[in-house]
Coordinates of C-alpha atoms in Angstrom, one line a residue:
G1 CA 0.1 -0.1 0.2
G2 CA 1.0 3.4 0.2
G3 CA 1.0 4.3 3.7
P4 CA 4.0 4.8 5.9
R5 CA 6.7 2.1 6.5
H6 CA 6.8 0.5 9.9
I7 CA 9.4 -2.1 9.0
H8 CA 12.5 -1.5 7.3
F9 CA 15.0 -4.2 5.9
F10 CA 18.7 -3.8 6.6
A11 CA 21.5 -5.8 4.9
N12 CA 23.8 -5.7 7.6
E13 CA 25.9 -8.5 6.2
S14 CA 26.4 -6.5 2.9
H15 CA 27.5 -3.3 4.5
K16 CA 31.3 -2.8 4.6
S17 CA 30.6 -0.8 8.6
C18 CA 29.2 -4.1 9.8
Y19 CA 30.2 -6.9 7.9
T20 CA 31.7 -9.5 10.8
E21 CA 34.3 -11.9 10.0
R22 CA 34.2 -15.1 12.4
E23 CA 37.2 -15.1 14.3
P24 CA 39.2 -18.3 15.3
G25 CA 37.7 -20.7 17.5
E26 CA 34.3 -19.0 17.7
S27 CA 30.8 -20.8 17.1
A28 CA 28.5 -19.5 14.3
N29 CA 26.2 -18.3 17.1
D30 CA 28.3 -16.4 18.8
R31 CA 29.5 -14.8 15.4
N32 CA 26.2 -13.9 14.4
D33 CA 25.3 -12.5 17.8
R34 CA 28.5 -10.2 17.3
A35 CA 27.2 -9.3 13.8
I36 CA 24.0 -8.2 15.7
R37 CA 26.0 -6.0 18.2
N38 CA 27.7 -4.6 15.5
A39 CA 24.8 -3.4 13.3
A40 CA 23.0 -2.2 16.4
E41 CA 25.6 -0.2 17.0
W42 CA 26.1 1.0 13.6
Y43 CA 22.5 2.3 13.6
S44 CA 22.7 3.7 16.7
R45 CA 25.4 6.3 15.6
H46 CA 24.0 6.5 12.0
L47 CA 20.3 7.6 13.9
S48 CA 21.8 9.8 16.1
G49 CA 20.9 13.4 16.4
P50 CA 17.8 15.4 17.5
G51 CA 14.4 14.0 17.1
A52 CA 16.2 10.6 16.0
P53 CA 14.5 7.4 16.9
K54 CA 16.0 5.2 19.9
M55 CA 17.5 1.8 18.7
I56 CA 16.7 -1.0 20.8
L57 CA 17.9 -4.5 20.4
I58 CA 15.5 -7.3 21.1
T59 CA 17.2 -10.7 22.2
H60 CA 16.4 -13.4 25.0
D61 CA 19.9 -14.5 25.1
A62 CA 21.3 -13.3 28.5
A63 CA 25.0 -13.2 27.2
N64 CA 24.1 -11.0 24.3
K65 CA 22.2 -8.4 26.2
R66 CA 24.6 -8.2 28.7
L67 CA 27.6 -7.9 25.8
S68 CA 25.4 -5.3 24.2
E69 CA 24.8 -3.1 27.7
E70 CA 28.6 -3.0 27.9
R71 CA 28.9 -1.8 24.6
G72 CA 26.1 0.7 25.4
I73 CA 23.4 -0.4 23.5
T74 CA 19.9 -0.6 24.6
A75 CA 18.6 -4.4 24.9
M76 CA 15.7 -6.0 26.1
S77 CA 13.4 -9.2 26.0
L78 CA 10.3 -8.9 23.6
K79 CA 8.1 -9.5 26.9
D80 CA 9.7 -6.3 28.4
Y81 CA 9.4 -4.2 25.4
V82 CA 5.4 -4.9 25.2
H83 CA 5.8 -3.9 29.1
A84 CA 7.5 -1.0 28.2
F85 CA 6.3 0.5 25.2
M86 CA 2.8 -1.3 24.5
G87 CA 1.3 -0.7 28.0
G88 CA 1.9 -4.6 28.5
N89 CA -0.9 -5.5 26.0
A90 CA -2.6 -9.2 26.7
E91 CA -2.9 -10.2 23.2
M92 CA 0.9 -9.6 22.2
L93 CA 2.2 -10.8 25.8
D94 CA 0.1 -14.1 24.8
R95 CA 1.9 -14.4 21.6
I96 CA 5.1 -14.6 23.3
S97 CA 7.0 -17.8 23.8
N98 CA 7.4 -18.5 27.5
R99 CA 10.2 -21.3 27.4
D100 CA 12.3 -19.3 29.4
D101 CA 9.4 -19.1 32.0
P102 CA 10.4 -21.2 35.5
S103 CA 6.2 -21.7 35.6
S104 CA 6.0 -23.5 32.5
S105 CA 8.4 -25.9 32.9
G106 CA 6.3 -28.3 34.5
D107 CA 6.5 -31.2 32.3
K108 CA 10.3 -31.0 31.7
G109 CA 11.1 -33.5 34.6
K110 CA 8.4 -36.0 33.3
Y111 CA 10.0 -36.3 29.7
R112 CA 13.8 -36.8 28.5
P113 CA 15.5 -33.9 27.3
H114 CA 15.9 -33.2 23.7
L115 CA 19.2 -33.6 21.7
S116 CA 20.2 -30.4 20.5
K117 CA 19.9 -30.1 16.5
K118 CA 23.7 -30.6 16.1
D119 CA 23.8 -33.4 18.0
A120 CA 21.0 -34.9 16.6
S121 CA 22.2 -34.6 12.9
A122 CA 25.4 -36.0 14.2
G123 CA 24.0 -38.8 15.1
I124 CA 21.9 -39.2 12.2
A125 CA 25.1 -38.9 10.2
K126 CA 26.7 -41.7 12.0
G127 CA 23.4 -44.0 11.7
I128 CA 22.7 -43.7 15.6
Y129 CA 19.4 -42.2 15.0
K130 CA 16.9 -41.9 12.0
Q131 CA 15.2 -38.7 10.5
G132 CA 11.4 -38.8 9.5
K133 CA 8.3 -37.0 9.6
L134 CA 5.9 -38.1 12.3
G135 CA 2.3 -38.7 11.6
T136 CA 0.1 -39.6 14.3
S137 CA -3.3 -41.7 14.8
S138 CA -6.6 -40.0 13.5
Y139 CA -8.2 -41.6 16.8
N140 CA -5.1 -41.4 19.0
Y141 CA -2.8 -39.1 19.5
R142 CA -0.6 -41.3 21.8
E143 CA 0.8 -43.2 18.7
G144 CA 2.2 -42.3 15.6
T145 CA 4.4 -43.4 12.9
V146 CA 7.4 -41.8 11.6
R147 CA 8.5 -42.4 7.9
I148 CA 11.8 -42.9 6.9
F149 CA 12.8 -42.6 3.0
N150 CA 15.0 -45.5 1.8
D151 CA 15.9 -47.2 5.1
K152 CA 15.4 -50.8 6.1
F153 CA 12.5 -49.9 8.4
P154 CA 10.3 -47.5 6.4
E155 CA 8.0 -47.3 8.8
V156 CA 8.4 -46.9 12.6
L157 CA 6.1 -46.8 15.4
I158 CA 6.3 -44.6 18.3
S159 CA 3.9 -45.3 21.3
G160 CA 2.9 -43.6 24.2
L161 CA 3.3 -40.1 25.3
Q162 CA 7.0 -40.6 26.9
D163 CA 8.2 -42.0 23.7
M164 CA 6.5 -39.2 21.8
N165 CA 8.4 -36.9 23.9
R166 CA 6.5 -33.8 23.1
A167 CA 6.5 -34.3 19.3
L168 CA 3.6 -33.8 17.6
D169 CA 1.7 -34.6 14.0
G170 CA 3.8 -33.3 11.2
D171 CA 6.9 -32.7 13.0
T172 CA 10.2 -33.7 11.5
V173 CA 11.7 -35.8 14.4
A174 CA 15.3 -37.7 15.3
I175 CA 14.4 -41.2 16.5
E176 CA 16.3 -43.9 18.0
M177 CA 15.4 -47.3 17.0
L178 CA 14.4 -49.8 20.4
P179 CA 15.5 -53.1 20.5
P180 CA 13.5 -56.0 19.5
R181 CA 12.3 -56.9 22.9
N182 CA 10.4 -53.4 23.0
W183 CA 8.6 -53.9 19.8
K184 CA 4.6 -54.4 19.6
R185 CA 2.3 -56.6 17.7
K186 CA 0.4 -55.4 15.1
G187 CA -2.7 -55.5 16.6
K188 CA -1.9 -54.6 20.0
S189 CA -2.6 -50.3 19.8
K190 CA -5.9 -49.5 21.5
M191 CA -7.8 -46.3 20.6
V192 CA -8.1 -43.6 23.6
A193 CA -11.3 -42.0 25.2
R194 CA -11.1 -38.2 24.6
D195 CA -14.0 -37.5 26.6
A196 CA -12.7 -38.2 30.3
E197 CA -12.7 -35.5 32.3
D198 CA -10.0 -36.5 34.7
V199 CA -6.7 -35.9 32.4
G200 CA -4.7 -37.1 35.1
A201 CA -6.6 -40.2 35.3
E202 CA -6.6 -40.6 31.7
E203 CA -2.5 -40.5 31.8
E204 CA -2.5 -42.8 34.8
L205 CA -4.4 -45.5 32.7
D206 CA -2.4 -45.1 29.6
T207 CA 0.7 -45.5 31.4
E208 CA -0.5 -48.5 32.4
R209 CA -2.0 -50.2 29.6
E210 CA 1.7 -49.4 27.8
G211 CA 3.3 -51.2 30.7
K212 CA 1.0 -54.6 30.3
E213 CA 1.5 -54.2 26.5
N214 CA 5.4 -53.6 26.7
A215 CA 5.5 -56.6 29.2
S216 CA 3.8 -59.0 26.8
A217 CA 6.0 -58.1 23.9
V218 CA 9.4 -58.5 26.0
A219 CA 7.8 -62.2 27.2
S220 CA 7.2 -62.9 23.3
N221 CA 10.7 -61.7 21.7
N222 CA 13.4 -61.2 24.6
E223 CA 15.8 -62.9 22.8
M224 CA 14.7 -62.3 18.8
S225 CA 16.6 -60.8 16.3
E226 CA 15.1 -57.7 13.8
D227 CA 14.4 -60.0 10.9
K228 CA 12.8 -62.8 13.6
A229 CA 10.4 -60.0 15.1
L230 CA 9.4 -58.9 11.8
A231 CA 8.6 -62.3 10.4
K232 CA 6.3 -62.5 13.6
G233 CA 4.5 -59.5 12.6
F234 CA 6.3 -57.1 15.4
L235 CA 6.6 -53.6 14.8
P236 CA 9.7 -51.8 14.7
T237 CA 9.0 -49.3 17.7
G238 CA 11.4 -46.3 18.2
R239 CA 11.1 -42.9 20.8
V240 CA 12.0 -39.4 20.1
V241 CA 15.4 -38.2 20.9
S242 CA 15.0 -34.4 18.9
I243 CA 12.5 -32.4 16.8
L244 CA 14.4 -31.1 14.2
R245 CA 11.7 -28.7 12.4
S246 CA 8.2 -28.0 13.7
G247 CA 5.3 -28.8 11.5
R248 CA 3.1 -27.2 13.6
R249 CA 0.4 -24.8 12.5
E250 CA -3.0 -23.4 13.7
Y251 CA -5.6 -25.8 15.6
C252 CA -9.6 -25.4 16.6
G253 CA -10.7 -26.3 20.0
V254 CA -12.0 -24.8 23.2
L255 CA -10.4 -23.4 26.2
N256 CA -11.6 -24.8 29.8
V257 CA -12.0 -21.5 31.6
P258 CA -13.4 -21.9 35.3
Q259 CA -16.0 -19.7 36.2
G260 CA -15.3 -16.7 38.2
S261 CA -12.0 -16.6 37.3
V262 CA -10.3 -13.4 38.5
P263 CA -8.1 -11.1 36.2
G264 CA -4.1 -12.2 35.4
T265 CA -2.5 -15.0 34.0
H266 CA -4.2 -18.3 33.5
K267 CA -3.1 -21.6 32.7
L268 CA -6.4 -23.4 31.1
L269 CA -6.5 -26.8 29.3
F270 CA -6.8 -26.4 25.6
F271 CA -9.1 -29.3 23.9
P272 CA -8.3 -29.4 20.3
Q273 CA -10.9 -30.7 17.8
S274 CA -8.6 -33.3 16.2
K275 CA -7.9 -36.2 17.7
K276 CA -4.4 -36.2 16.6
I277 CA -3.3 -33.5 18.6
P278 CA -3.1 -33.7 22.6
R279 CA -4.9 -31.6 25.6
V280 CA -2.5 -28.7 25.7
R281 CA -2.0 -26.3 28.8
V282 CA -1.9 -22.9 27.4
S283 CA -1.0 -19.6 29.7
T284 CA -2.9 -16.7 28.6
R285 CA -4.2 -13.3 30.1
Q286 CA -7.7 -13.1 28.0
A287 CA -9.1 -16.2 30.2
E288 CA -12.7 -14.2 30.0
T289 CA -12.4 -12.8 26.6
L290 CA -11.8 -16.4 25.1
R291 CA -14.4 -18.4 27.1
H292 CA -16.7 -19.7 25.1
K293 CA -14.8 -19.3 21.6
R294 CA -13.5 -21.5 19.1

Protein backbone atom coordinates (compact mmCIF):
# COMPACT_ATOMS: atom_id res chain seq x y z
CA GLY A 1 0.00 0.00 0.00
CA GLY A 2 0.93 3.67 -0.03
CA GLY A 3 0.94 4.14 3.75
CA PRO A 4 4.03 4.79 5.86
CA ARG A 5 6.44 1.92 6.30
CA HIS A 6 6.94 0.58 9.81
CA ILE A 7 9.46 -2.15 8.95
CA HIS A 8 12.75 -1.59 7.16
CA PHE A 9 15.12 -4.33 6.02
CA PHE A 10 18.82 -3.64 6.56
CA ALA A 11 21.31 -5.99 4.85
CA ASN A 12 24.01 -5.67 7.49
CA GLU A 13 26.07 -8.52 6.02
CA SER A 14 26.47 -6.52 2.81
CA HIS A 15 27.34 -3.24 4.52
CA LYS A 16 31.04 -2.41 4.74
CA SER A 17 30.74 -0.94 8.24
CA CYS A 18 28.79 -3.89 9.65
CA TYR A 19 30.28 -6.96 7.99
CA THR A 20 31.65 -9.24 10.72
CA GLU A 21 34.39 -11.77 10.10
CA ARG A 22 34.24 -14.96 12.12
CA GLU A 23 37.14 -15.17 14.59
CA PRO A 24 39.24 -18.32 15.17
CA GLY A 25 37.49 -20.65 17.63
CA GLU A 26 34.28 -18.61 17.54
CA SER A 27 31.05 -20.55 17.05
CA ALA A 28 28.68 -19.60 14.23
CA ASN A 29 26.05 -18.58 16.77
CA ASP A 30 28.47 -16.34 18.70
CA ARG A 31 29.60 -14.74 15.45
CA ASN A 32 25.99 -14.07 14.44
CA ASP A 33 25.26 -12.47 17.83
CA ARG A 34 28.35 -10.28 17.50
CA ALA A 35 27.28 -9.27 13.97
CA ILE A 36 23.89 -8.21 15.33
CA ARG A 37 25.56 -6.12 18.04
CA ASN A 38 27.82 -4.49 15.46
CA ALA A 39 24.79 -3.61 13.30
CA ALA A 40 22.88 -2.25 16.30
CA GLU A 41 25.84 -0.12 17.37
CA TRP A 42 26.27 1.27 13.82
CA TYR A 43 22.56 2.06 13.56
CA SER A 44 22.65 3.86 16.91
CA ARG A 45 25.41 6.15 15.59
CA HIS A 46 23.73 6.51 12.19
CA LEU A 47 20.43 7.62 13.71
CA SER A 48 21.92 9.88 16.38
CA GLY A 49 20.89 13.51 16.63
CA PRO A 50 17.89 15.60 17.69
CA GLY A 51 14.57 13.77 17.16
CA ALA A 52 16.25 10.51 16.11
CA PRO A 53 14.39 7.29 17.05
CA LYS A 54 15.77 5.21 19.91
CA MET A 55 17.64 2.08 18.87
CA ILE A 56 16.64 -1.03 20.88
CA LEU A 57 18.03 -4.52 20.39
CA ILE A 58 15.49 -7.27 21.14
CA THR A 59 17.11 -10.46 22.41
CA HIS A 60 16.24 -13.36 24.73
CA ASP A 61 19.87 -14.40 25.11
CA ALA A 62 21.23 -13.26 28.49
CA ALA A 63 24.85 -13.18 27.29
CA ASN A 64 23.96 -11.21 24.15
CA LYS A 65 21.99 -8.72 26.26
CA ARG A 66 24.90 -8.25 28.70
CA LEU A 67 27.48 -7.82 25.92
CA SER A 68 25.19 -5.33 24.15
CA GLU A 69 24.76 -3.22 27.27
CA GLU A 70 28.54 -3.24 27.83
CA ARG A 71 28.82 -1.50 24.44
CA GLY A 72 26.16 1.05 25.30
CA ILE A 73 23.40 -0.62 23.27
CA THR A 74 19.92 -0.61 24.78
CA ALA A 75 18.81 -4.27 24.85
CA MET A 76 15.74 -5.99 26.27
CA SER A 77 13.55 -9.05 25.83
CA LEU A 78 10.42 -8.88 23.71
CA LYS A 79 8.28 -9.28 26.82
CA ASP A 80 10.02 -6.34 28.49
CA TYR A 81 9.52 -4.29 25.31
CA VAL A 82 5.76 -5.00 25.28
CA HIS A 83 5.52 -3.97 28.94
CA ALA A 84 7.61 -0.82 28.42
CA PHE A 85 6.25 0.49 25.12
CA MET A 86 2.89 -1.24 24.54
CA GLY A 87 1.35 -0.96 27.99
CA GLY A 88 1.67 -4.69 28.66
CA ASN A 89 -0.80 -5.52 25.88
CA ALA A 90 -2.36 -8.86 26.90
CA GLU A 91 -2.87 -10.13 23.35
CA MET A 92 0.75 -9.47 22.44
CA LEU A 93 2.07 -11.04 25.65
CA ASP A 94 0.05 -14.20 24.93
CA ARG A 95 1.81 -14.48 21.56
CA ILE A 96 5.29 -14.44 23.07
CA SER A 97 6.97 -17.75 23.80
CA ASN A 98 7.25 -18.45 27.52
CA ARG A 99 10.06 -20.98 27.14
CA ASP A 100 12.18 -19.11 29.69
CA ASP A 101 9.35 -18.82 32.22
CA PRO A 102 10.19 -21.10 35.20
CA SER A 103 6.47 -21.68 35.83
CA SER A 104 6.06 -23.20 32.35
CA SER A 105 8.53 -26.05 32.92
CA GLY A 106 6.18 -28.44 34.70
CA ASP A 107 6.61 -31.21 32.11
CA LYS A 108 10.41 -31.01 31.88
CA GLY A 109 10.97 -33.72 34.51
CA LYS A 110 8.31 -35.90 32.92
CA TYR A 111 10.05 -36.28 29.55
CA ARG A 112 13.62 -36.94 28.46
CA PRO A 113 15.48 -33.79 27.38
CA HIS A 114 15.71 -33.30 23.63
CA LEU A 115 19.09 -33.53 21.98
CA SER A 116 20.31 -30.36 20.32
CA LYS A 117 19.83 -30.24 16.56
CA LYS A 118 23.60 -30.37 16.16
CA ASP A 119 23.96 -33.57 18.22
CA ALA A 120 20.91 -35.15 16.61
CA SER A 121 22.17 -34.39 13.09
CA ALA A 122 25.60 -35.82 13.95
CA GLY A 123 23.92 -38.98 15.28
CA ILE A 124 21.84 -39.30 12.10
CA ALA A 125 24.98 -38.98 9.96
CA LYS A 126 26.63 -41.78 11.98
CA GLY A 127 23.57 -44.02 11.74
CA ILE A 128 22.83 -43.84 15.48
CA TYR A 129 19.48 -42.08 14.94
CA LYS A 130 16.98 -41.98 12.09
CA GLN A 131 15.17 -38.98 10.66
CA GLY A 132 11.59 -38.85 9.45
CA LYS A 133 8.23 -37.11 9.70
CA LEU A 134 5.84 -38.08 12.47
CA GLY A 135 2.24 -38.82 11.59
CA THR A 136 -0.04 -39.48 14.55
CA SER A 137 -3.10 -41.70 14.49
CA SER A 138 -6.40 -40.08 13.54
CA TYR A 139 -7.95 -41.69 16.63
CA ASN A 140 -5.14 -41.74 19.17
CA TYR A 141 -2.66 -38.90 19.68
CA ARG A 142 -0.53 -41.21 21.84
CA GLU A 143 0.51 -43.29 18.85
CA GLY A 144 2.19 -42.35 15.60
CA THR A 145 4.38 -43.57 12.79
CA VAL A 146 7.65 -42.06 11.59
CA ARG A 147 8.19 -42.63 7.89
CA ILE A 148 11.85 -42.95 6.94
CA PHE A 149 13.01 -42.66 3.35
CA ASN A 150 15.21 -45.41 1.89
CA ASP A 151 15.72 -47.34 5.13
CA LYS A 152 15.49 -50.95 6.32
CA PHE A 153 12.56 -49.84 8.47
CA PRO A 154 10.48 -47.46 6.30
CA GLU A 155 7.92 -47.07 9.09
CA VAL A 156 8.69 -47.00 12.80
CA LEU A 157 5.96 -47.03 15.47
CA ILE A 158 6.13 -44.43 18.25
CA SER A 159 3.82 -45.51 21.08
CA GLY A 160 2.99 -43.60 24.25
CA LEU A 161 3.51 -40.02 25.41
CA GLN A 162 6.93 -40.78 26.88
CA ASP A 163 8.34 -42.03 23.57
CA MET A 164 6.53 -39.29 21.60
CA ASN A 165 8.53 -36.90 23.84
CA ARG A 166 6.42 -33.78 23.07
CA ALA A 167 6.50 -34.25 19.29
CA LEU A 168 3.27 -33.52 17.44
CA ASP A 169 1.75 -34.60 14.14
CA GLY A 170 3.76 -33.24 11.20
CA ASP A 171 7.02 -32.66 13.10
CA THR A 172 10.28 -33.82 11.52
CA VAL A 173 12.02 -35.78 14.26
CA ALA A 174 15.16 -37.74 15.08
CA ILE A 175 14.36 -41.12 16.62
CA GLU A 176 16.28 -43.83 18.41
CA MET A 177 15.34 -47.39 17.49
CA LEU A 178 14.31 -49.59 20.40
CA PRO A 179 15.57 -53.21 20.60
CA PRO A 180 13.23 -55.97 19.32
CA ARG A 181 12.22 -56.85 22.90
CA ASN A 182 10.37 -53.51 23.00
CA TRP A 183 8.65 -53.89 19.64
CA LYS A 184 4.88 -54.35 19.54
CA ARG A 185 2.66 -56.83 17.79
CA LYS A 186 0.38 -55.67 15.02
CA GLY A 187 -3.11 -55.11 16.31
CA LYS A 188 -2.02 -54.27 19.86
CA SER A 189 -2.84 -50.58 19.48
CA LYS A 190 -5.94 -49.30 21.22
CA MET A 191 -7.99 -46.16 20.80
CA VAL A 192 -7.87 -43.69 23.67
CA ALA A 193 -11.09 -42.13 24.91
CA ARG A 194 -11.09 -38.35 24.54
CA ASP A 195 -14.05 -37.48 26.77
CA ALA A 196 -12.55 -38.28 30.17
CA GLU A 197 -12.75 -35.24 32.41
CA ASP A 198 -9.96 -36.32 34.73
CA VAL A 199 -6.82 -35.91 32.61
CA GLY A 200 -4.57 -37.21 35.38
CA ALA A 201 -6.57 -40.44 35.60
CA GLU A 202 -6.46 -40.79 31.80
CA GLU A 203 -2.67 -40.44 31.74
CA GLU A 204 -2.34 -42.95 34.60
CA LEU A 205 -4.55 -45.44 32.74
CA ASP A 206 -2.52 -44.93 29.57
CA THR A 207 0.77 -45.58 31.41
CA GLU A 208 -0.61 -48.77 32.92
CA ARG A 209 -1.85 -49.99 29.53
CA GLU A 210 1.48 -49.24 27.88
CA GLY A 211 3.31 -51.15 30.64
CA LYS A 212 1.16 -54.24 30.16
CA GLU A 213 1.60 -54.22 26.39
CA ASN A 214 5.35 -53.78 26.68
CA ALA A 215 5.55 -56.59 29.24
CA SER A 216 3.72 -58.97 26.92
CA ALA A 217 6.02 -58.02 24.06
CA VAL A 218 9.14 -58.59 26.18
CA ALA A 219 7.93 -62.04 27.16
CA SER A 220 7.34 -62.93 23.50
CA ASN A 221 10.48 -61.65 21.80
CA ASN A 222 13.13 -61.04 24.46
CA GLU A 223 15.94 -62.78 22.57
CA MET A 224 14.59 -62.31 19.06
CA SER A 225 16.59 -60.76 16.22
CA GLU A 226 15.18 -57.90 14.16
CA ASP A 227 14.50 -60.14 11.15
CA LYS A 228 12.71 -62.77 13.27
CA ALA A 229 10.69 -60.10 15.04
CA LEU A 230 9.55 -58.69 11.69
CA ALA A 231 8.68 -62.18 10.41
CA LYS A 232 6.52 -62.79 13.51
CA GLY A 233 4.53 -59.62 12.95
CA PHE A 234 6.19 -57.25 15.42
CA LEU A 235 6.34 -53.58 14.50
CA PRO A 236 9.72 -51.76 14.74
CA THR A 237 9.39 -49.26 17.56
CA GLY A 238 11.38 -46.16 18.45
CA ARG A 239 11.37 -43.02 20.57
CA VAL A 240 11.84 -39.37 19.72
CA VAL A 241 15.17 -37.86 20.82
CA SER A 242 14.91 -34.48 19.04
CA ILE A 243 12.44 -32.33 17.10
CA LEU A 244 14.39 -31.15 14.05
CA ARG A 245 11.65 -29.09 12.42
CA SER A 246 8.24 -28.18 13.71
CA GLY A 247 5.33 -28.94 11.42
CA ARG A 248 2.75 -27.32 13.65
CA ARG A 249 -0.05 -25.09 12.53
CA GLU A 250 -3.09 -23.39 14.00
CA TYR A 251 -5.58 -25.71 15.69
CA CYS A 252 -9.28 -25.34 16.42
CA GLY A 253 -10.58 -26.19 19.88
CA VAL A 254 -12.00 -24.83 23.11
CA LEU A 255 -10.46 -23.60 26.35
CA ASN A 256 -11.71 -24.87 29.69
CA VAL A 257 -12.18 -21.55 31.55
CA PRO A 258 -13.33 -21.96 35.18
CA GLN A 259 -16.26 -19.86 36.31
CA GLY A 260 -15.39 -16.74 38.30
CA SER A 261 -11.83 -16.41 36.95
CA VAL A 262 -10.06 -13.37 38.36
CA PRO A 263 -7.95 -11.06 36.13
CA GLY A 264 -4.37 -12.13 35.55
CA THR A 265 -2.46 -15.00 33.97
CA HIS A 266 -4.19 -18.39 33.94
CA LYS A 267 -3.03 -21.83 32.82
CA LEU A 268 -6.00 -23.31 30.99
CA LEU A 269 -6.56 -26.67 29.35
CA PHE A 270 -7.06 -26.49 25.58
CA PHE A 271 -9.23 -29.25 24.06
CA PRO A 272 -8.35 -29.54 20.34
CA GLN A 273 -11.02 -30.63 17.88
CA SER A 274 -8.55 -32.93 16.13
CA LYS A 275 -7.88 -36.26 17.87
CA LYS A 276 -4.37 -36.19 16.39
CA ILE A 277 -3.36 -33.49 18.89
CA PRO A 278 -3.14 -33.93 22.69
CA ARG A 279 -4.74 -31.60 25.17
CA VAL A 280 -2.45 -28.66 25.85
CA ARG A 281 -2.17 -26.44 28.91
CA VAL A 282 -1.74 -22.84 27.76
CA SER A 283 -0.91 -19.65 29.62
CA THR A 284 -3.12 -16.65 28.84
CA ARG A 285 -4.15 -13.28 30.24
CA GLN A 286 -7.40 -13.30 28.25
CA ALA A 287 -9.36 -16.03 30.01
CA GLU A 288 -12.69 -14.19 30.06
CA THR A 289 -12.30 -12.92 26.48
CA LEU A 290 -11.66 -16.46 25.22
CA ARG A 291 -14.49 -18.10 27.17
CA HIS A 292 -16.86 -20.00 24.80
CA LYS A 293 -14.66 -19.12 21.79
CA ARG A 294 -13.39 -21.65 19.26
